[in-house]
Coordinates of C-alpha atoms in Angstrom, one line a residue:
Chain A
D1 CA 20.2 0.3 -0.1
A2 CA 18.4 -3.0 0.1
G3 CA 14.6 -2.6 0.1
V4 CA 12.1 -4.9 1.6
I5 CA 12.8 -8.4 0.4
Q6 CA 10.1 -11.0 0.0
S7 CA 10.3 -14.6 -0.9
P8 CA 9.1 -16.5 -2.9
R9 CA 8.0 -14.2 -5.7
H10 CA 5.6 -16.8 -6.9
E11 CA 4.1 -19.8 -5.2
V12 CA 1.7 -22.3 -6.8
T13 CA 0.5 -25.0 -4.6
E14 CA -2.4 -27.4 -4.1
M15 CA -5.3 -26.8 -1.7
G16 CA -4.7 -28.0 1.7
Q17 CA -0.9 -27.5 1.7
E18 CA 0.9 -25.2 4.1
V19 CA 2.2 -22.0 2.6
T20 CA 4.9 -19.9 4.2
L21 CA 5.7 -16.4 2.9
R22 CA 8.8 -14.6 4.1
C23 CA 9.8 -11.0 4.5
K24 CA 13.0 -9.1 5.4
P25 CA 12.2 -5.5 6.3
I26 CA 14.5 -2.6 5.7
S27 CA 17.2 -2.5 8.4
G28 CA 16.3 -0.1 11.2
H29 CA 12.6 0.0 10.4
D30 CA 10.5 -0.8 13.5
Y31 CA 7.1 -1.3 11.8
L32 CA 6.3 -4.3 9.5
F33 CA 3.0 -4.7 7.7
W34 CA 1.5 -7.6 5.8
Y35 CA -1.1 -6.8 3.1
R36 CA -3.2 -8.9 0.7
Q37 CA -4.2 -7.6 -2.7
T38 CA -7.1 -9.0 -4.7
M39 CA -9.2 -7.7 -7.6
M40 CA -12.4 -7.9 -5.5
R41 CA -11.1 -6.4 -2.2
G42 CA -8.1 -4.3 -3.2
L43 CA -5.3 -3.8 -0.7
E44 CA -6.2 -5.2 2.7
L45 CA -4.1 -4.9 5.8
L46 CA -3.8 -8.3 7.5
I47 CA -1.5 -7.6 10.5
Y48 CA 1.2 -5.3 11.6
F49 CA 4.1 -5.5 14.0
N50 CA 5.9 -2.8 16.0
N51 CA 9.3 -3.7 17.4
N52 CA 8.5 -7.4 16.6
V53 CA 5.3 -7.4 18.6
P54 CA 2.0 -7.9 16.8
I55 CA -0.2 -4.8 17.3
D56 CA -3.3 -5.4 15.3
D57 CA -4.3 -8.6 13.6
S58 CA -7.9 -7.7 13.0
G59 CA -7.4 -8.0 9.4
M60 CA -6.3 -11.7 9.4
P61 CA -9.2 -13.5 7.7
E62 CA -9.2 -16.7 9.7
D63 CA -7.3 -19.0 12.1
R64 CA -5.7 -20.6 9.1
F65 CA -3.6 -17.5 8.8
S66 CA -0.8 -16.8 11.3
A67 CA 2.2 -14.3 11.3
K68 CA 5.3 -14.2 13.3
M69 CA 8.2 -11.8 13.7
P70 CA 10.9 -13.6 15.6
N71 CA 13.4 -10.8 15.2
A72 CA 13.8 -7.3 13.7
S73 CA 14.9 -8.6 10.4
F74 CA 12.5 -11.4 9.6
S75 CA 8.8 -12.2 9.5
T76 CA 6.6 -14.9 8.2
L77 CA 3.0 -15.2 7.1
K78 CA 1.7 -18.8 7.2
I79 CA -1.5 -20.2 5.7
Q80 CA -2.4 -23.7 6.9
P81 CA -4.4 -25.2 5.3
S82 CA -4.4 -23.2 2.2
E83 CA -7.7 -22.7 0.1
P84 CA -8.2 -21.5 -3.5
R85 CA -9.7 -18.2 -2.1
D86 CA -6.4 -17.4 -0.6
S87 CA -5.0 -16.8 -4.0
A88 CA -3.8 -13.2 -4.1
V89 CA -0.7 -11.1 -4.0
Y90 CA 0.7 -10.7 -0.5
F91 CA 2.8 -7.7 0.2
C92 CA 5.1 -7.0 3.1
A93 CA 6.0 -3.4 3.9
S94 CA 8.1 -1.7 6.5
S95 CA 8.4 1.8 7.9
S96 CA 10.1 3.7 10.7
T97 CA 8.7 6.0 13.4
G98 CA 10.1 9.4 13.9
E99 CA 9.9 11.9 11.1
E100 CA 6.4 12.5 9.8
G101 CA 5.8 11.6 6.3
Q102 CA 7.9 8.3 6.4
P103 CA 6.2 6.1 3.8
Q104 CA 5.7 2.4 4.0
H105 CA 8.2 0.8 1.8
F106 CA 6.8 -2.3 0.0
G107 CA 8.4 -5.5 -1.1
D108 CA 7.8 -6.8 -4.6
G109 CA 5.1 -9.1 -3.3
T110 CA 4.4 -12.8 -3.5
R111 CA 1.9 -14.0 -6.1
L112 CA 0.2 -16.9 -4.5
S113 CA -2.0 -19.4 -6.5
I114 CA -3.8 -22.1 -4.7
L115 CA -5.1 -24.8 -7.1
Chain B
A1 CA -18.1 5.1 5.2
Q2 CA -15.1 4.9 2.8
K3 CA -12.2 6.7 4.3
I4 CA -10.4 7.1 1.0
T5 CA -12.3 7.5 -2.3
Q6 CA -10.9 7.3 -5.7
T7 CA -13.8 7.9 -8.1
Q8 CA -11.9 7.2 -11.4
P9 CA -11.5 3.5 -12.0
G10 CA -9.6 4.3 -15.2
M11 CA -8.2 7.2 -17.2
F12 CA -6.5 7.9 -20.4
V13 CA -4.0 10.7 -21.1
Q14 CA -2.0 11.7 -24.2
E15 CA 1.7 11.4 -23.8
K16 CA 3.3 14.8 -22.8
E17 CA 0.0 16.1 -21.3
A18 CA -0.8 16.6 -17.7
V19 CA -3.3 14.5 -15.8
T20 CA -5.1 14.7 -12.5
L21 CA -6.1 11.7 -10.4
D22 CA -8.7 12.4 -7.9
C23 CA -8.6 11.4 -4.2
T24 CA -11.0 12.4 -1.4
Y25 CA -10.7 11.4 2.2
D26 CA -12.7 11.3 5.3
T27 CA -11.3 11.8 8.8
S28 CA -12.0 13.7 12.0
D29 CA -8.4 13.5 13.1
P30 CA -6.8 16.9 12.7
S31 CA -3.4 15.3 12.2
Y32 CA -3.0 13.0 9.2
G33 CA -0.9 12.2 6.2
L34 CA -1.7 11.5 2.6
F35 CA 0.4 9.2 0.3
W36 CA 0.3 8.3 -3.3
Y37 CA 1.7 5.0 -4.6
K38 CA 2.2 3.8 -8.1
Q39 CA 1.8 0.1 -9.0
P40 CA 3.0 -0.7 -12.6
S41 CA 2.1 -3.9 -14.3
S42 CA 5.1 -5.6 -12.8
G43 CA 3.3 -5.4 -9.5
E44 CA 5.5 -3.5 -7.1
M45 CA 4.2 -0.6 -5.0
I46 CA 6.3 2.5 -5.5
F47 CA 6.0 5.5 -3.1
L48 CA 5.5 8.8 -5.0
I49 CA 4.6 11.7 -2.8
Y50 CA 3.4 12.7 0.7
Q51 CA 1.3 15.5 2.0
G52 CA 0.9 16.3 5.7
S53 CA -2.3 17.8 7.0
Y54 CA -0.4 20.7 8.5
D55 CA 1.8 21.4 5.5
Q56 CA 1.2 24.9 4.2
Q57 CA 2.5 24.2 0.7
N58 CA 1.4 21.6 -1.8
A59 CA 3.9 18.7 -2.0
T60 CA 5.9 18.3 -5.2
E61 CA 8.3 15.6 -6.3
G62 CA 9.7 16.0 -9.8
R63 CA 6.8 15.6 -12.2
Y64 CA 4.4 14.7 -9.4
S65 CA 2.5 17.3 -7.4
L66 CA -0.4 17.2 -5.0
N67 CA -3.3 19.5 -5.2
F68 CA -4.2 19.6 -1.5
Q69 CA -7.6 21.2 -0.6
K70 CA -8.0 20.6 3.0
A71 CA -11.5 22.2 3.3
R72 CA -12.7 19.9 0.6
K73 CA -10.8 16.9 1.9
S74 CA -9.2 16.3 -1.4
A75 CA -5.6 15.4 -2.3
N76 CA -5.5 15.0 -6.0
L77 CA -2.3 13.8 -7.7
V78 CA -1.1 15.8 -10.8
I79 CA 1.3 14.2 -13.1
S80 CA 2.8 16.7 -15.6
A81 CA 4.3 15.8 -19.0
S82 CA 3.0 12.2 -19.0
Q83 CA 5.3 9.5 -20.1
L84 CA 4.5 6.0 -21.4
G85 CA 6.0 4.6 -18.3
D86 CA 3.5 6.4 -16.2
S87 CA 0.9 3.8 -17.3
A88 CA 0.0 2.0 -14.0
M89 CA -2.4 1.8 -11.1
Y90 CA -2.2 4.7 -8.7
F91 CA -3.3 4.4 -5.1
C92 CA -4.1 7.2 -2.7
A93 CA -3.7 6.3 1.0
M94 CA -4.1 8.0 4.4
R95 CA -2.5 7.6 7.8
E96 CA -4.3 9.0 10.8
A97 CA -2.3 10.0 13.9
E98 CA -4.9 9.6 16.5
D99 CA -4.2 6.1 17.6
S100 CA -0.4 6.4 17.1
S101 CA -0.7 3.7 14.6
Y102 CA 1.2 3.8 11.4
K103 CA -1.5 1.9 9.4
L104 CA -2.3 3.1 5.9
I105 CA -5.8 3.0 4.6
F106 CA -5.9 2.7 0.8
G107 CA -8.3 3.7 -1.9
S108 CA -9.4 1.4 -4.7
G109 CA -7.0 2.9 -7.2
T110 CA -7.1 4.5 -10.6
R111 CA -5.7 2.8 -13.6
L112 CA -4.0 5.3 -15.9
L113 CA -3.1 4.6 -19.5
V114 CA -0.8 6.9 -21.3
R115 CA -1.4 7.0 -25.1
P116 CA 1.5 7.6 -27.5

């Protein structure tokens, strides 16, 4: 079974550029989560969607960050303009409702470096 | 207050021995779930084991087991017969049911190093 697919795996870009991270959740999952992982702050939830609708974006750090989920099989996280402090690993995860104990399944992450 | 506390930033264990990674949590929700994830050096997050707050038995999954002590609000991960491939970061996480959200709250992690 295909897991959560993220692209790109690595992104290096210059400050001020627009960055777009992509995620394809597991088919049939109705929740999608975007996390950011840094040494200083650990794993932080940025935003999550239920049935393609953003539910909680309180973790999005600034207006420079935006996320969309146009359909059940695709989501993007965009940073515009990017800054060096945005350098981190960004994870997408998906899960399904229903049976208790359903874990969130994570993608392999995008390692983002802003120079 | 921290909802998930992992007090061991790093641990060593000898290959083939058992190791316990600590996790304590804080919640007033009677219904919650606890998860453990492994993050090897390659970076991916791998789900290991789940314990529900109403589960009567401690969860087990192969060499992984959870020492769930509800009154103490602890959910320690036990890895038996450690292998070199167990060297990784381990994260404890909690999901509370009260707001019908499926958010996970993560601890800061424990880095485990298995010595040959």
